[in-house]
Tab-separated table of C-alpha atoms and ligand atoms in Angstrom:
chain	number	residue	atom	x	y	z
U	1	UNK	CA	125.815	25.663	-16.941
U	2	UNK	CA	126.694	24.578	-13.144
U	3	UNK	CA	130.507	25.069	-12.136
U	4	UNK	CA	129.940	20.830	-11.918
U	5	UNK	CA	129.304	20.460	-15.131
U	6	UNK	CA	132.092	22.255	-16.176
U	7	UNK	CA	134.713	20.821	-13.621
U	8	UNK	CA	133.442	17.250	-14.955
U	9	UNK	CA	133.950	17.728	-18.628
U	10	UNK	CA	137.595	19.869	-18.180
U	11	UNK	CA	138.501	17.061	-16.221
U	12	UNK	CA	138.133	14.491	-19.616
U	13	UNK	CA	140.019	16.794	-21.343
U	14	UNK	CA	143.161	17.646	-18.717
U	15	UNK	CA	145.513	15.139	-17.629
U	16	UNK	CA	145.780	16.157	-13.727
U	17	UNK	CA	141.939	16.578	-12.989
U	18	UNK	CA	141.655	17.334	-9.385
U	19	UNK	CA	143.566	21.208	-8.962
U	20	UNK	CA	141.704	22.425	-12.329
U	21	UNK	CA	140.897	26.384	-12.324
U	22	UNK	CA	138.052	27.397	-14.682
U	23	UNK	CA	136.648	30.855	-15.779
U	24	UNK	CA	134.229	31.656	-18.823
U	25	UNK	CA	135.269	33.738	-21.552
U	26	UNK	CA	134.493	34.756	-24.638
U	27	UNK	CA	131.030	36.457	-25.353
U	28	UNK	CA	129.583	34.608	-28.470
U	29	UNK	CA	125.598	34.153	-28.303
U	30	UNK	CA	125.549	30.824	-29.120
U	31	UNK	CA	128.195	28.445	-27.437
U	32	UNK	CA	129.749	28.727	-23.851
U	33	UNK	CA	133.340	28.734	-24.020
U	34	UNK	CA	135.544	28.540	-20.589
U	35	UNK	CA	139.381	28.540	-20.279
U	36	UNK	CA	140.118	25.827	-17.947
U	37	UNK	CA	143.617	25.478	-16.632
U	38	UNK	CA	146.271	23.406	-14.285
U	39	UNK	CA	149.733	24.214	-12.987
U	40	UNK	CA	150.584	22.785	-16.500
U	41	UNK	CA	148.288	23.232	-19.012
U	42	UNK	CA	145.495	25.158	-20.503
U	43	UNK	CA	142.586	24.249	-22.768
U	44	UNK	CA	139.718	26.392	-24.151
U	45	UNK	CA	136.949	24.148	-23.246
U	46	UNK	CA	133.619	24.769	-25.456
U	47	UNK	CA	130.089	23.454	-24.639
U	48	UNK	CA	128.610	23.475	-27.519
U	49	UNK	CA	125.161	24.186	-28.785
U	50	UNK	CA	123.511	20.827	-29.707
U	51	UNK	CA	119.524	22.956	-30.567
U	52	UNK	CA	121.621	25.068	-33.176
U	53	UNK	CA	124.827	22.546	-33.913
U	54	UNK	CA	122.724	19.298	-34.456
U	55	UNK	CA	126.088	17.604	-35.604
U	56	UNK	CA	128.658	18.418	-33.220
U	57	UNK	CA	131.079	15.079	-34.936
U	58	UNK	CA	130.814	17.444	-37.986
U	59	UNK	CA	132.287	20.625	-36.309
U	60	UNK	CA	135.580	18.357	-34.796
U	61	UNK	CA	135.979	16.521	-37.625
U	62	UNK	CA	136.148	20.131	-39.969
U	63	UNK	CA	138.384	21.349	-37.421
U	64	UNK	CA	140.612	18.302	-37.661
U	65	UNK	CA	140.631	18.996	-41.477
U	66	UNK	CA	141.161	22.226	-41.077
U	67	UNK	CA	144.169	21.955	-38.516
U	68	UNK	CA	145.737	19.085	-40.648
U	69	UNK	CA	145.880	20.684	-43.997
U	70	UNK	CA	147.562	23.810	-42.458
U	71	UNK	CA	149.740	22.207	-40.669
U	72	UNK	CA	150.781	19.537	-43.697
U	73	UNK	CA	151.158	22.088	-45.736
U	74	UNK	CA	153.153	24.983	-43.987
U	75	UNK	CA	151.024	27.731	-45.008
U	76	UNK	CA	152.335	29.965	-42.562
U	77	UNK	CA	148.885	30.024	-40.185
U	78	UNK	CA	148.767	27.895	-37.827
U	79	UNK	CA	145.207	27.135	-35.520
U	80	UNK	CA	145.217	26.500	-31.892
U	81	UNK	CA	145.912	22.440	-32.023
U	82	UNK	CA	142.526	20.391	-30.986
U	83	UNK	CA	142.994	18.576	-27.801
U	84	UNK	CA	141.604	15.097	-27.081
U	85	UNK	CA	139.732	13.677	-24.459
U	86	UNK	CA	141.042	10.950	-22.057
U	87	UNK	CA	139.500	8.594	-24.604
U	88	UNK	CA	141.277	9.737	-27.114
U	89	UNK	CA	137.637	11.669	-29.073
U	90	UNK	CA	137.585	15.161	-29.668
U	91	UNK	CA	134.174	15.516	-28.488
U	92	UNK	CA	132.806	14.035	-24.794
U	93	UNK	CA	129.175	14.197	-24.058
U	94	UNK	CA	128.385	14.499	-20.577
U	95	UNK	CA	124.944	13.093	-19.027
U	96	UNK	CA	122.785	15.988	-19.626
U	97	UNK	CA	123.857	15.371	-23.702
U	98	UNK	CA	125.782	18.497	-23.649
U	99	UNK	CA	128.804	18.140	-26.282
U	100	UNK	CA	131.887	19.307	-25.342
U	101	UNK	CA	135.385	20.222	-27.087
U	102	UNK	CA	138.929	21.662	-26.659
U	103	UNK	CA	141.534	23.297	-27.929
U	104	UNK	CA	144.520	24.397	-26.800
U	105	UNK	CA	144.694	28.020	-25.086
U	106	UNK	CA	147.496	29.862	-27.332
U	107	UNK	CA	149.433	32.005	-24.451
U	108	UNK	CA	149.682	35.768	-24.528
U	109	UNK	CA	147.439	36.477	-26.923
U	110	UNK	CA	143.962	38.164	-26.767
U	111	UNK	CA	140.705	38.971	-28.812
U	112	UNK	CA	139.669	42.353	-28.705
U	113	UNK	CA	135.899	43.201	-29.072
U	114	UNK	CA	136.493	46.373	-31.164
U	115	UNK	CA	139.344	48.188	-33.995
U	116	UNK	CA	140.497	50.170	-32.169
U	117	UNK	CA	141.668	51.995	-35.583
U	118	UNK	CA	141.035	51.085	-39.604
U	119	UNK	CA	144.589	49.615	-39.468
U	120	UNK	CA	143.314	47.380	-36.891
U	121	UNK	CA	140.457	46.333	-39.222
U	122	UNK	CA	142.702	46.066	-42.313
U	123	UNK	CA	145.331	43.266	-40.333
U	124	UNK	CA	141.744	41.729	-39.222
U	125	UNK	CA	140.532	41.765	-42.815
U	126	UNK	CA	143.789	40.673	-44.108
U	127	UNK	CA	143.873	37.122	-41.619
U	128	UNK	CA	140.165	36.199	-42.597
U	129	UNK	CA	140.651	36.235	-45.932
U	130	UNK	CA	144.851	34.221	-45.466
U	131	UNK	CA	142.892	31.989	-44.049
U	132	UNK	CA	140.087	31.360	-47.602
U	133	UNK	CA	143.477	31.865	-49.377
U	134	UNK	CA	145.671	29.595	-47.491
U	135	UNK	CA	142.540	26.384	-47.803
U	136	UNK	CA	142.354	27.013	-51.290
U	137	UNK	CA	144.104	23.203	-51.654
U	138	UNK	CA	141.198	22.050	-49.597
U	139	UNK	CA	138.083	21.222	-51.666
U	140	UNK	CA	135.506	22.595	-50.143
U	141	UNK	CA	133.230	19.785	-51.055
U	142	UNK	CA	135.500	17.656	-47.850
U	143	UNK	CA	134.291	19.602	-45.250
U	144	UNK	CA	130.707	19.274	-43.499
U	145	UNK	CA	128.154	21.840	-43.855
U	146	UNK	CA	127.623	22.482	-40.439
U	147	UNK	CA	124.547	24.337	-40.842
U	148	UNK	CA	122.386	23.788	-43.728
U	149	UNK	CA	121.331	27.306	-45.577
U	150	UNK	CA	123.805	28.757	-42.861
U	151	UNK	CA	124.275	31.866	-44.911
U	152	UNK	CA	121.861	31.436	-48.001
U	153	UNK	CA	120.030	34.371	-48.128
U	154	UNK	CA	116.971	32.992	-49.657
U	155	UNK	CA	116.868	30.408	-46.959
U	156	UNK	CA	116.727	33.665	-44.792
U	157	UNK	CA	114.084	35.614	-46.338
U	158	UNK	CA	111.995	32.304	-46.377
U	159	UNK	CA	112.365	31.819	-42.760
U	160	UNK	CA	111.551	35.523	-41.913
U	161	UNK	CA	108.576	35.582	-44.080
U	162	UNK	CA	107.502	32.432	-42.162
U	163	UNK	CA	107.973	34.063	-39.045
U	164	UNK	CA	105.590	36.856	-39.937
U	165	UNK	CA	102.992	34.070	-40.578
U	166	UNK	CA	103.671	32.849	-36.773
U	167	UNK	CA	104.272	35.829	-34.928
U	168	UNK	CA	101.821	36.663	-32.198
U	169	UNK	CA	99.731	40.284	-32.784
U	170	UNK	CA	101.705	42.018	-30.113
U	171	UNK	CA	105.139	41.454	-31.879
U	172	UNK	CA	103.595	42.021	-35.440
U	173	UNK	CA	102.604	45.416	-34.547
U	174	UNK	CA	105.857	46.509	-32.841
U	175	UNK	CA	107.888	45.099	-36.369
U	176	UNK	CA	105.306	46.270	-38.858
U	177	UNK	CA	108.103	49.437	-39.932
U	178	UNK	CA	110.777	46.779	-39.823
U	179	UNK	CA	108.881	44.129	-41.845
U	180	UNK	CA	107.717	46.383	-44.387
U	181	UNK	CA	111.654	47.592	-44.945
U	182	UNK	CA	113.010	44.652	-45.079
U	183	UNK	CA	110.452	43.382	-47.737
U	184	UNK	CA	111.476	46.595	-49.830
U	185	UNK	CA	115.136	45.453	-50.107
U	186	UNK	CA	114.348	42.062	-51.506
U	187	UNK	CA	116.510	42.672	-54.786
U	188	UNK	CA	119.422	41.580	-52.429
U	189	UNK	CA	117.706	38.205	-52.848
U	190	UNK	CA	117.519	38.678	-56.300
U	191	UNK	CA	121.784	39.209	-56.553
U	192	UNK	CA	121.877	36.062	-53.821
U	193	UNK	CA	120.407	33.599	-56.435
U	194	UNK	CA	122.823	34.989	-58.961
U	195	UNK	CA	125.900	33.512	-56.709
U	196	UNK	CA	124.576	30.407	-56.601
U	197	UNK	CA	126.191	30.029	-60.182
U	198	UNK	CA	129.707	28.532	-59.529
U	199	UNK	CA	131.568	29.894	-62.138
U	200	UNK	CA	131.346	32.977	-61.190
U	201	UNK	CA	130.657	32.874	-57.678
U	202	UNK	CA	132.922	29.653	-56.828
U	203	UNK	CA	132.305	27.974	-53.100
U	204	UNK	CA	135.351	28.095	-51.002
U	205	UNK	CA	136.354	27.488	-47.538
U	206	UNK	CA	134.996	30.730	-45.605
U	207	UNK	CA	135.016	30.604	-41.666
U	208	UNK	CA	131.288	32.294	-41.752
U	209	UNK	CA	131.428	34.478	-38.236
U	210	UNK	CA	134.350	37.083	-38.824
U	211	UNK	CA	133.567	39.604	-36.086
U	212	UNK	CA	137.009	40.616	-34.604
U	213	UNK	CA	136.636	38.930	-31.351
U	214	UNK	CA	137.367	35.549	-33.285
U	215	UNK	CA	140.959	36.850	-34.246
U	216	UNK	CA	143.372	35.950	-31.792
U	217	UNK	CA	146.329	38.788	-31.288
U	218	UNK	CA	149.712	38.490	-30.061
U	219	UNK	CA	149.897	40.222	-27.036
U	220	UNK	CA	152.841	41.374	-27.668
U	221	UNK	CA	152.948	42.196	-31.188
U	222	UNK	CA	149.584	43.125	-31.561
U	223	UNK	CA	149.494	41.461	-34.912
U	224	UNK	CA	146.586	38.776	-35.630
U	225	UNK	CA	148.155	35.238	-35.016
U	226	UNK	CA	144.633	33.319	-36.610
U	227	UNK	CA	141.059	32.714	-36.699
U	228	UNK	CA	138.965	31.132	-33.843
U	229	UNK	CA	135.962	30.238	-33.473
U	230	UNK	CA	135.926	27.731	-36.449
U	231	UNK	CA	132.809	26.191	-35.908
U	232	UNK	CA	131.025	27.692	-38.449
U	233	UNK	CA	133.506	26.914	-41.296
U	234	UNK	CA	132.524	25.352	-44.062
U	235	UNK	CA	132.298	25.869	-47.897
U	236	UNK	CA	130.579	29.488	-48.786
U	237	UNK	CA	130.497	32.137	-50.735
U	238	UNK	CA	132.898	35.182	-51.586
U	239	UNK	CA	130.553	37.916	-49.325
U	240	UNK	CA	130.337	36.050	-46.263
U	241	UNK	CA	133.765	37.195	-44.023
U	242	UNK	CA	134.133	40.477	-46.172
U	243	UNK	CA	130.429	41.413	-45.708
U	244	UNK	CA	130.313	39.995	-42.014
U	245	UNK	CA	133.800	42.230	-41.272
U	246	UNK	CA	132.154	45.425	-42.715
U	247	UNK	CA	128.787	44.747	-40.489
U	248	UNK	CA	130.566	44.489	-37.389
U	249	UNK	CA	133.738	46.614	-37.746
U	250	UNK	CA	133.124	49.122	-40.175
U	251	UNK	CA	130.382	50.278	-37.934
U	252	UNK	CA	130.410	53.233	-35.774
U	253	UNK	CA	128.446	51.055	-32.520
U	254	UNK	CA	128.100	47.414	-32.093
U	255	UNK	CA	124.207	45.522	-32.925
U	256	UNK	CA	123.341	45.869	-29.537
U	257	UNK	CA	123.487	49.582	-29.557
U	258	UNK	CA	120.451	51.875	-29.373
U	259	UNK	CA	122.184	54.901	-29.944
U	260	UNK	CA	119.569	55.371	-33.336
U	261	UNK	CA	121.435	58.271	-33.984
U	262	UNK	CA	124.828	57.852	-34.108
U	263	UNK	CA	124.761	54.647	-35.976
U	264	UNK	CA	126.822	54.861	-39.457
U	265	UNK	CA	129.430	53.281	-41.752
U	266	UNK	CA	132.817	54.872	-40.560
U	267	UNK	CA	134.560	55.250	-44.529
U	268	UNK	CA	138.076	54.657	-43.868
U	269	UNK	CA	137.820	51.416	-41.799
U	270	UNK	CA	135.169	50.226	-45.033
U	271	UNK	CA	138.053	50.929	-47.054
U	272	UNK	CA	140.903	49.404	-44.919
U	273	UNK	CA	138.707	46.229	-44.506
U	274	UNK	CA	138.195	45.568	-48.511
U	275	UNK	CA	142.125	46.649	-48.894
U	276	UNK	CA	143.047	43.999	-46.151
U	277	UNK	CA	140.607	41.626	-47.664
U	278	UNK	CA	142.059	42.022	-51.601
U	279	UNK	CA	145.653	41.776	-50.736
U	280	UNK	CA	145.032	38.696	-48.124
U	281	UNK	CA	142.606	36.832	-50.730
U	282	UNK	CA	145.050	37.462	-53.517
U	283	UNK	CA	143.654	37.527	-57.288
U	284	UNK	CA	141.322	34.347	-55.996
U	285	UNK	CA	138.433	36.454	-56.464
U	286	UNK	CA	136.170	36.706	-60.543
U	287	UNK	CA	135.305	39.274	-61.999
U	288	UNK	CA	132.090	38.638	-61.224
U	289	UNK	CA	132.564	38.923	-57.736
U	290	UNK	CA	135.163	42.260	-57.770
U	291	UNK	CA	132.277	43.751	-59.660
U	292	UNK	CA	130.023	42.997	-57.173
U	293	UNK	CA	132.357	43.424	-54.228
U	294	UNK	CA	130.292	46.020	-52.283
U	295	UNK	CA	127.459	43.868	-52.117
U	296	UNK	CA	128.631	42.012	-49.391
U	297	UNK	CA	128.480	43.951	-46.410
U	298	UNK	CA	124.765	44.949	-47.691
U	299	UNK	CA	124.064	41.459	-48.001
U	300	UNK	CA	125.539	40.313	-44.135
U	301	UNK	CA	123.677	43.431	-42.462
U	302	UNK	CA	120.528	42.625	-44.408
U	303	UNK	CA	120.811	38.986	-43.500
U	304	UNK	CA	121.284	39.350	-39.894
U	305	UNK	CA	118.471	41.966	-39.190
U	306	UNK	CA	116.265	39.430	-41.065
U	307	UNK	CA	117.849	37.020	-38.576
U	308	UNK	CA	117.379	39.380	-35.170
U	309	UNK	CA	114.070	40.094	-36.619
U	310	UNK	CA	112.531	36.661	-37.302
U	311	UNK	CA	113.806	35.734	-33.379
U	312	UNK	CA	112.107	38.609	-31.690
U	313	UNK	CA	109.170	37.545	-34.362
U	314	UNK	CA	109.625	33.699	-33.270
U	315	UNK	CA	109.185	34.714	-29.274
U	316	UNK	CA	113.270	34.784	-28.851
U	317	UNK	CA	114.009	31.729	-29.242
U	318	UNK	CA	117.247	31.648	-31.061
U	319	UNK	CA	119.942	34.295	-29.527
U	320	UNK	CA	120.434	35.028	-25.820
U	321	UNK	CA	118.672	38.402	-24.965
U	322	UNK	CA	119.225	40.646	-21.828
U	323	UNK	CA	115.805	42.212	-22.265
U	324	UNK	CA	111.934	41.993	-23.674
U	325	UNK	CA	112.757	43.429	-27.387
U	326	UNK	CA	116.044	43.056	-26.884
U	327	UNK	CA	116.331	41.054	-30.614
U	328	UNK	CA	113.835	43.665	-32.040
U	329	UNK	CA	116.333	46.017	-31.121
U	330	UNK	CA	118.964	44.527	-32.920
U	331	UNK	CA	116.771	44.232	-36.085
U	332	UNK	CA	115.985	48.176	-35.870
U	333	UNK	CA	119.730	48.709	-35.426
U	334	UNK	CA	120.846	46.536	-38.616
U	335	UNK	CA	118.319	48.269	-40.508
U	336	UNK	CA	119.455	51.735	-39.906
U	337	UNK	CA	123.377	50.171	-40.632
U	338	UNK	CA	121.946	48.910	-43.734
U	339	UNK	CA	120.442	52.323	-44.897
U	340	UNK	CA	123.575	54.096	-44.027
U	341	UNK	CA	125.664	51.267	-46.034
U	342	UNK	CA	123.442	51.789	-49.318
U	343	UNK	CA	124.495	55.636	-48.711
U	344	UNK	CA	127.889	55.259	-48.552
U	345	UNK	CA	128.335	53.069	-51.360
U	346	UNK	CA	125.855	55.212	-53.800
U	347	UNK	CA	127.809	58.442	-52.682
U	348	UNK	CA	131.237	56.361	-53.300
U	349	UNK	CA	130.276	55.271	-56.528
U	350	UNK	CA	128.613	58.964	-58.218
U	351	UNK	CA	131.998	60.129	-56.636
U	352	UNK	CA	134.289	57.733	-58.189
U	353	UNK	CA	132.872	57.964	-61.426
U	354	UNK	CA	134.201	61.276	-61.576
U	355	UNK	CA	137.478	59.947	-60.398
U	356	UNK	CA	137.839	60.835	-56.666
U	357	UNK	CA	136.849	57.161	-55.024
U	358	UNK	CA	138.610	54.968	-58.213
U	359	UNK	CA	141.155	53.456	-55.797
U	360	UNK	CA	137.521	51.527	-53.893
U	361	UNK	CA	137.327	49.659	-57.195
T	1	GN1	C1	126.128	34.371	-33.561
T	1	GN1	O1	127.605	33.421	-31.047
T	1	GN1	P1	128.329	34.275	-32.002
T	1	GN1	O2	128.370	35.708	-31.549
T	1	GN1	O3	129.680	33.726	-32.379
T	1	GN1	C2	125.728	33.768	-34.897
T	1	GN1	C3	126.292	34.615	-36.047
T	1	GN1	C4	125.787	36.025	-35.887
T	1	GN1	C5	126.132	36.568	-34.502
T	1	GN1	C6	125.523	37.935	-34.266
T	1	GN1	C7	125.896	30.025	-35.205
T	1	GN1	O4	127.514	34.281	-33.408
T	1	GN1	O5	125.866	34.104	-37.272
T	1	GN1	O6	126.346	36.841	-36.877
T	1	GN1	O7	125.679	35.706	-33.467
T	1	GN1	N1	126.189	32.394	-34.991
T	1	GN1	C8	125.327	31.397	-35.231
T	1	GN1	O8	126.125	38.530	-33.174
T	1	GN1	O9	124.137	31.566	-35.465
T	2	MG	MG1	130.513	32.186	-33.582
């Protein structure tokens, strides 16, 4: 994206366009997100992703749901207001059709890439799942799904096992381990169809991307303020933020590592997270779902090595990579994650059926 480009569309969005001061941040794969600011004012300016986000009216208008039922209904979290355009839209689209959107920059606060300890994880754990708790007015059924089969797990396994089919010969025989690992664990698609009963598995407004880098923190404080990054929210199921917090946070090194060996579930931030996660969600959940509580983050790592897997399969065409293998890499990584996960939690449970672990549920 040219520094043009980017000048152009902050200038629809900020009142005094000509002495406009623009830098990228953020890291996400998919979007690219800029903070663009004038002696007065400062917007997070997002370009988004049309090839992934078909609908981009569908992500602003959730937002604007989003934004008005919190702020309605004084549930105590507030999102970063969305900002119009000079034409009054929330969304501009600039010649080369790319779609762009703002919101307002929320002053001293930051997004950290990492817990930096489990109680760090537990306040992260505890905003994701205020924010299910505090939409819990807002049928689900209002808001746009953004991205069909977004986190449907059969959806994924389809699409992987299609993406075998396709693959060229050289990328078959470098995932052949993978493939054949992944196909061993399909009882997790088994459970998935089970949710798809609402009773027990109700849909409710999940945000769908809870790494920590989409909580903002008072830089003061260093307490969460809210969620970011809503672009993916939309109705869902109860193992989406709780599983996606334990893949990314309860690890020992982030998906890109290739450490092999030193990849693991660290216990006490697992713990803190589902703590953080209970008290924040607040008796919303079945029983159904408590029962089945710790397959979430099996279910998240699972589904997003069959993701990085079926990319590198597909010729990368999905994530940004920094290197040939790069999304192979990934896959191998969520894999061993995923092993390590199905450790902890048969360990955990033998334990706390002899009473030592009865406090994890
Ligand atoms: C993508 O771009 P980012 O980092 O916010 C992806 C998530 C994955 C994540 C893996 C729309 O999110 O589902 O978990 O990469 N978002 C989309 O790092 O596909
Ligand atoms: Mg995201």
């Amino acid at each position: 994206m040219g520094n043009q480009s980017v000048l152009q569309a902050a200038a629809q969005f900020l009142e005094e366009g000509d002495s406009i001061k623009i830098s990228p941040i953020g890291n996400g794969l998919i979007h690219q997100t800029f903070l663009a600011a004038t002696a007065n004012e400062s917007i997070v300016l997002q370009a988004l992703n049309t090839r992934i986000f078909k609908n981009p009216e569908d992500i602003v208008s959730n937002y604007w749901q989003v934004y008005s039922y919190l702020t309605l209904h004084d549930k105590g979290i507030e999102i970063p207001a969305p900002v119009s355009s000079l034409y009054g839209k929330l969304l501009w689209t600039d010649s080369d059709g790319n779609a762009w959107r703002a919101t307002q920059y929320v002053e001293n606060s930051y997004s950290p890439d990492t817990a930096e300890n489990e109680e760090a994880a537990r306040t992260v754990a505890l905003s994701f799942a205020t924010f299910t708790q505090s939409l819990t007015g807002l049928d689900p059924r209002n808001l746009k799904t953004i991205i069909p089969g977004f986190h449907d797990l059969s959806a994924r396994y389809a699409q992987f096992e299609e993406s075998v089919l396709n693959a060229s010969s050289e990328r078959l025989i470098q995932s052949t381990h993978l493939i054949s690992e992944f196909r061993n664990r399909k009882h997790l698609v088994e459970f998935y169809e089970l949710t798809r009963n609402e009773t027990d598995f109700p849909s409710r407004v999940m945000h769908h991307d809870s790494k920590i880098n989409n909580i903002l923190f008072n830089s003061k404080t260093h307490h969460p303020i809210c969620p970011v990054d809503l672009d993916t929210v939309m109705p869902g199921k109860f193992f989406s933020d709780l599983g996606d917090m334990i893949r990314s946070m309860a690890c020992t090194v982030d998906e890109n590592s290739r450490d092999w060996e030193n990849i693991g579930i660290r216990p006490d931030y697992y713990r803190a997270i589902l703590e953080g996660y209970l008290q924040g969600i607040d008796s919303l959940l079945t029983e159904a779902e408590l029962k089945n509580i710790h397959q979430a983050g099996l279910i998240l790592i699972y589904m997003q090595g069959l993701r990085f897997l079926s990319d590198y399969l597909n010729g990368d065409i999905y994530y940004k990579t920094s290197y040939p293998g790069h999304n192979l890499d990934r896959a191998r990584n969520q894999f061993i994650l995923l092993e390590k996960l199905e450790e902890f939690i048969y360990l955990t449970s033998s334990k706390s059926r002899s009473g030592n672990f009865g406090k994890l549920l």
